[in-house]
Coordinates of C-alpha atoms in Angstrom, one line a residue:
M681 CA 13.1 -26.7 18.2
S682 CA 10.6 -26.1 15.5
T683 CA 11.6 -24.5 12.2
I684 CA 10.5 -21.1 11.1
L685 CA 8.2 -22.6 8.5
E686 CA 6.5 -24.7 11.1
R687 CA 6.1 -21.6 13.4
M688 CA 4.7 -19.6 10.5
S689 CA 2.2 -22.2 9.6
L690 CA -1.4 -21.7 10.7
K691 CA -2.4 -25.3 10.2
G692 CA -5.0 -26.2 12.8
K693 CA -5.6 -22.6 13.8
K694 CA -9.0 -20.9 13.8
A695 CA -9.5 -17.3 12.9
Y696 CA -12.1 -14.7 12.0
V697 CA -11.8 -11.4 10.0
T698 CA -14.2 -8.6 10.4
G699 CA -15.0 -6.6 7.2
G700 CA -13.9 -9.8 5.5
A701 CA -16.3 -9.7 2.6
Q702 CA -14.2 -7.4 0.4
G703 CA -11.1 -5.3 0.2
L704 CA -8.3 -5.7 2.7
G705 CA -10.3 -7.9 4.9
K706 CA -11.0 -10.4 2.2
A707 CA -7.3 -10.4 1.2
M708 CA -6.3 -11.0 4.8
A709 CA -8.8 -13.8 5.2
L710 CA -7.4 -15.4 2.0
G711 CA -3.9 -15.1 3.3
L712 CA -4.7 -16.8 6.6
A713 CA -6.5 -19.6 4.9
E714 CA -3.6 -20.1 2.4
A715 CA -1.4 -20.5 5.5
G716 CA -3.6 -23.3 6.8
A717 CA -6.2 -21.6 9.0
D718 CA -9.9 -22.2 9.1
V719 CA -11.5 -18.8 8.7
A720 CA -14.8 -17.0 9.5
I721 CA -15.7 -14.1 7.2
V722 CA -17.5 -11.6 9.5
D723 CA -19.4 -8.8 7.7
I724 CA -22.6 -6.8 8.0
N725 CA -23.3 -7.8 4.3
G726 CA -24.2 -11.4 4.8
D727 CA -24.5 -12.2 1.0
K728 CA -21.1 -10.8 0.2
A729 CA -19.6 -12.6 3.3
A730 CA -21.1 -15.9 2.1
E731 CA -19.7 -15.4 -1.4
A732 CA -16.2 -14.5 -0.1
A733 CA -16.3 -17.6 2.2
Q734 CA -17.2 -19.9 -0.8
E735 CA -14.4 -18.4 -2.9
I736 CA -11.7 -18.8 -0.2
A737 CA -12.8 -22.3 0.6
A738 CA -12.7 -23.3 -3.0
A739 CA -9.2 -21.7 -3.5
T740 CA -7.6 -23.0 -0.3
G741 CA -9.5 -26.1 0.7
Q742 CA -9.8 -24.7 4.2
K743 CA -13.1 -24.6 6.2
T744 CA -14.4 -21.1 5.7
I745 CA -17.7 -19.9 7.0
S746 CA -19.6 -16.6 7.0
V747 CA -21.1 -14.8 10.0
K748 CA -23.4 -11.8 9.3
T749 CA -22.6 -9.4 12.1
D750 CA -23.0 -5.7 12.9
V751 CA -19.7 -5.2 14.7
T752 CA -21.0 -2.0 16.4
N753 CA -23.7 -4.1 18.2
Q754 CA -22.4 -5.7 21.4
D755 CA -25.0 -8.5 21.4
E756 CA -24.2 -9.4 17.8
V757 CA -20.4 -9.4 18.5
E758 CA -20.8 -11.7 21.5
A759 CA -23.0 -14.0 19.4
M760 CA -20.4 -13.9 16.5
V761 CA -17.6 -15.1 18.7
K762 CA -19.7 -17.9 20.1
T763 CA -20.7 -18.9 16.5
V764 CA -17.1 -18.9 15.4
V765 CA -15.9 -21.0 18.3
K766 CA -18.8 -23.5 17.7
E767 CA -18.5 -23.8 14.0
L768 CA -14.7 -23.8 13.6
G769 CA -14.0 -25.5 16.9
G770 CA -12.0 -22.7 18.5
L771 CA -10.5 -19.3 18.1
D772 CA -6.8 -18.6 17.9
A773 CA -6.6 -15.4 15.9
A774 CA -9.1 -12.5 15.8
F775 CA -8.5 -9.9 13.0
N776 CA -10.6 -6.8 13.7
N777 CA -10.5 -5.0 10.4
A778 CA -13.9 -3.5 9.6
G779 CA -13.7 0.3 9.1
M780 CA -14.7 3.3 7.1
C781 CA -13.6 6.8 6.2
L782 CA -15.6 10.0 5.6
N783 CA -13.7 12.7 3.7
V784 CA -15.6 15.6 5.3
P785 CA -14.0 18.9 6.5
A786 CA -14.2 19.1 10.3
A787 CA -16.1 22.4 10.3
E788 CA -18.7 20.8 8.1
M789 CA -18.9 17.4 9.7
T790 CA -22.1 16.6 11.6
Y791 CA -21.9 14.9 15.0
D792 CA -23.8 11.9 13.5
Q793 CA -21.1 11.6 10.8
W794 CA -18.4 11.7 13.5
L795 CA -20.2 9.1 15.6
K796 CA -20.6 6.8 12.6
V797 CA -16.9 6.6 12.0
V798 CA -16.1 6.4 15.7
N799 CA -18.5 3.5 16.2
L800 CA -17.2 1.4 13.4
N801 CA -13.5 2.2 13.5
L802 CA -12.9 2.3 17.3
N803 CA -15.9 1.1 19.3
S804 CA -16.2 -2.1 17.2
V805 CA -12.5 -2.8 17.8
F806 CA -13.1 -2.6 21.6
L807 CA -16.2 -4.8 21.4
C808 CA -14.6 -7.4 19.2
S809 CA -11.2 -7.4 21.0
T810 CA -12.8 -7.8 24.4
A811 CA -15.3 -10.5 23.2
A812 CA -12.5 -12.5 21.6
G813 CA -10.1 -11.6 24.4
R814 CA -12.4 -13.1 27.1
Y815 CA -12.4 -16.4 25.2
M816 CA -8.7 -16.4 24.7
I817 CA -7.9 -15.5 28.3
E818 CA -9.9 -18.6 29.3
Q819 CA -8.0 -20.8 27.0
G820 CA -4.7 -19.2 27.9
K821 CA -3.6 -18.1 24.4
G822 CA -4.5 -16.2 21.3
S823 CA -3.6 -13.4 19.0
I824 CA -5.6 -10.3 18.3
I825 CA -4.8 -8.2 15.3
N826 CA -6.4 -4.8 14.8
T827 CA -6.3 -2.7 11.6
A828 CA -5.0 0.8 12.3
S829 CA -3.5 3.0 9.6
M830 CA -0.6 5.2 8.7
S831 CA -3.3 7.9 9.3
A832 CA -2.7 7.3 13.0
H833 CA 0.8 8.7 12.5
I834 CA 0.2 11.5 10.0
V835 CA -2.5 13.8 8.8
N836 CA -3.4 12.8 5.3
R837 CA -3.5 15.3 2.4
P838 CA -5.2 16.7 0.4
Q839 CA -8.4 15.0 1.6
P840 CA -9.8 15.9 5.0
Q841 CA -10.5 13.0 7.3
C842 CA -10.2 14.0 11.0
S843 CA -12.5 11.3 12.3
Y844 CA -10.7 8.5 10.5
N845 CA -7.3 9.8 11.7
A846 CA -8.4 10.1 15.3
T847 CA -10.0 6.7 15.4
K848 CA -7.1 4.9 13.9
A849 CA -4.8 6.5 16.5
G850 CA -7.2 5.3 19.1
V851 CA -7.0 1.8 17.8
I852 CA -3.3 1.7 18.3
Q853 CA -3.5 3.0 21.9
L854 CA -6.4 0.7 22.7
S855 CA -4.4 -2.2 21.4
K856 CA -1.3 -1.3 23.4
S857 CA -3.5 -1.0 26.5
L858 CA -5.0 -4.5 26.0
A859 CA -1.6 -5.9 25.2
I860 CA -0.3 -4.8 28.6
E861 CA -3.4 -6.0 30.5
W862 CA -3.3 -9.4 28.8
A863 CA 0.4 -10.0 28.4
K864 CA 0.7 -12.5 31.2
K865 CA -2.6 -14.2 30.2
G866 CA -1.2 -15.5 27.0
V867 CA -3.1 -13.1 24.7
R868 CA -1.2 -10.9 22.3
V869 CA -2.6 -7.8 20.8
N870 CA -0.9 -5.9 17.9
T871 CA -1.9 -3.5 15.1
M872 CA -1.2 -3.3 11.4
S873 CA -1.0 0.2 9.9
P874 CA -1.3 0.1 6.1
G875 CA -0.6 3.0 3.9
Y876 CA -2.5 3.8 0.7
M877 CA -3.7 0.4 -0.7
G878 CA -5.0 -0.3 -4.2
T879 CA -8.2 -2.0 -3.2
D880 CA -11.1 -2.3 -5.7
L881 CA -13.0 0.3 -3.7
T882 CA -10.2 2.8 -3.8
L883 CA -9.4 2.2 -7.5
S884 CA -13.1 2.6 -8.5
S885 CA -14.2 5.4 -6.1
P886 CA -15.1 8.6 -8.0
D887 CA -13.9 10.6 -5.0
L888 CA -10.6 8.8 -4.4
K889 CA -9.6 7.9 -7.9
P890 CA -8.5 11.4 -8.8
L891 CA -6.2 11.5 -5.8
I892 CA -4.2 8.4 -6.7
K893 CA -1.8 10.3 -8.9
T894 CA -1.1 12.8 -6.1
W895 CA -0.6 10.1 -3.5
N896 CA 1.8 8.3 -5.9
D897 CA 3.8 11.4 -6.6
W898 CA 4.4 11.8 -2.9
A899 CA 5.2 8.1 -2.3
P900 CA 8.8 6.9 -2.3
L901 CA 7.8 3.8 -4.2
G902 CA 5.6 5.8 -6.5
R903 CA 2.6 3.5 -6.2
L904 CA -0.2 2.2 -4.0
G905 CA 0.3 -1.0 -2.0
K906 CA -1.3 -4.2 -3.1
P907 CA -3.6 -5.9 -0.6
E908 CA -1.6 -9.1 -0.9
E909 CA 1.5 -7.2 0.3
L910 CA -0.1 -7.1 3.8
Q911 CA -0.8 -10.9 3.9
G912 CA 2.7 -11.8 5.2
M913 CA 2.3 -9.6 8.2
A914 CA -1.2 -10.9 8.9
V915 CA 0.1 -14.5 8.8
Y916 CA 3.1 -13.6 11.0
L917 CA 1.0 -12.0 13.7
A918 CA -1.5 -14.8 13.7
S919 CA 1.2 -17.4 13.9
D920 CA 3.5 -18.7 16.6
A921 CA 6.4 -17.0 14.9
S922 CA 5.3 -13.7 16.5
S923 CA 5.2 -15.1 20.0
F924 CA 7.3 -12.2 21.3
S925 CA 5.3 -9.5 19.5
T926 CA 2.6 -7.8 21.5
G927 CA 1.7 -4.1 22.0
D928 CA 3.4 -3.4 18.7
D929 CA 2.2 -1.4 15.6
Y930 CA 3.5 -2.6 12.3
L931 CA 3.6 0.3 9.8
I932 CA 3.4 -1.0 6.2
D933 CA 3.2 2.0 4.0
G934 CA 6.1 1.8 1.4
A935 CA 8.0 4.5 3.4
F936 CA 5.2 7.0 2.8
T937 CA 5.6 8.4 6.3
A938 CA 9.4 8.3 6.3
W939 CA 9.6 11.8 4.9

């Protein structure tokens, strides 16, 4: 019987993180690498992805590569998975994290704006999950982790964000559906649903920065989460320690949705 530390270790495992050049994605990639995984930083911004890969490799000693990819493009996603498998020597964990939010009132939102959010937040998760899933089904094992949000469970206030809320709810249900289809094929699919997180983008955004005090006033812990406070769950879901976890949504919001 292996120990819990051995089961939590990602030594020898290969992973990718979409949207990994900055924010939560970069933090998750760093956490996976610190736990022993070789990691591919997947992002539409190739220069930032390369910089993040170099930083993580220097900090952890793990093999870290960058793969410039538009995750809303099926051909590029298929090519990305092949590149990751070739360059890292396999794929054990796929972390589909890329996303965006538009704070536009529904009555004023254009259809193009709606589709932009849907394509990145939901359609890309389908493309990446199925591309990674086909490889994992063939090898008989693998873990897919999709970033949802507490916004799949509540309607945020005071900012309007109907497209974000709808897509994140869709990510959870898509992930549960894939988990059921692939349960007996050795492929696990779970979601992480973060609450308000203090990423550099949030802390510096002229639109979001004024809302932080309001969010904190409503939060039981009275503060935003820190990106590194999600790393433990990311490592757990990518590791063998979570072998009985599939089709689950892990809400990590500092109890924000508990009242």
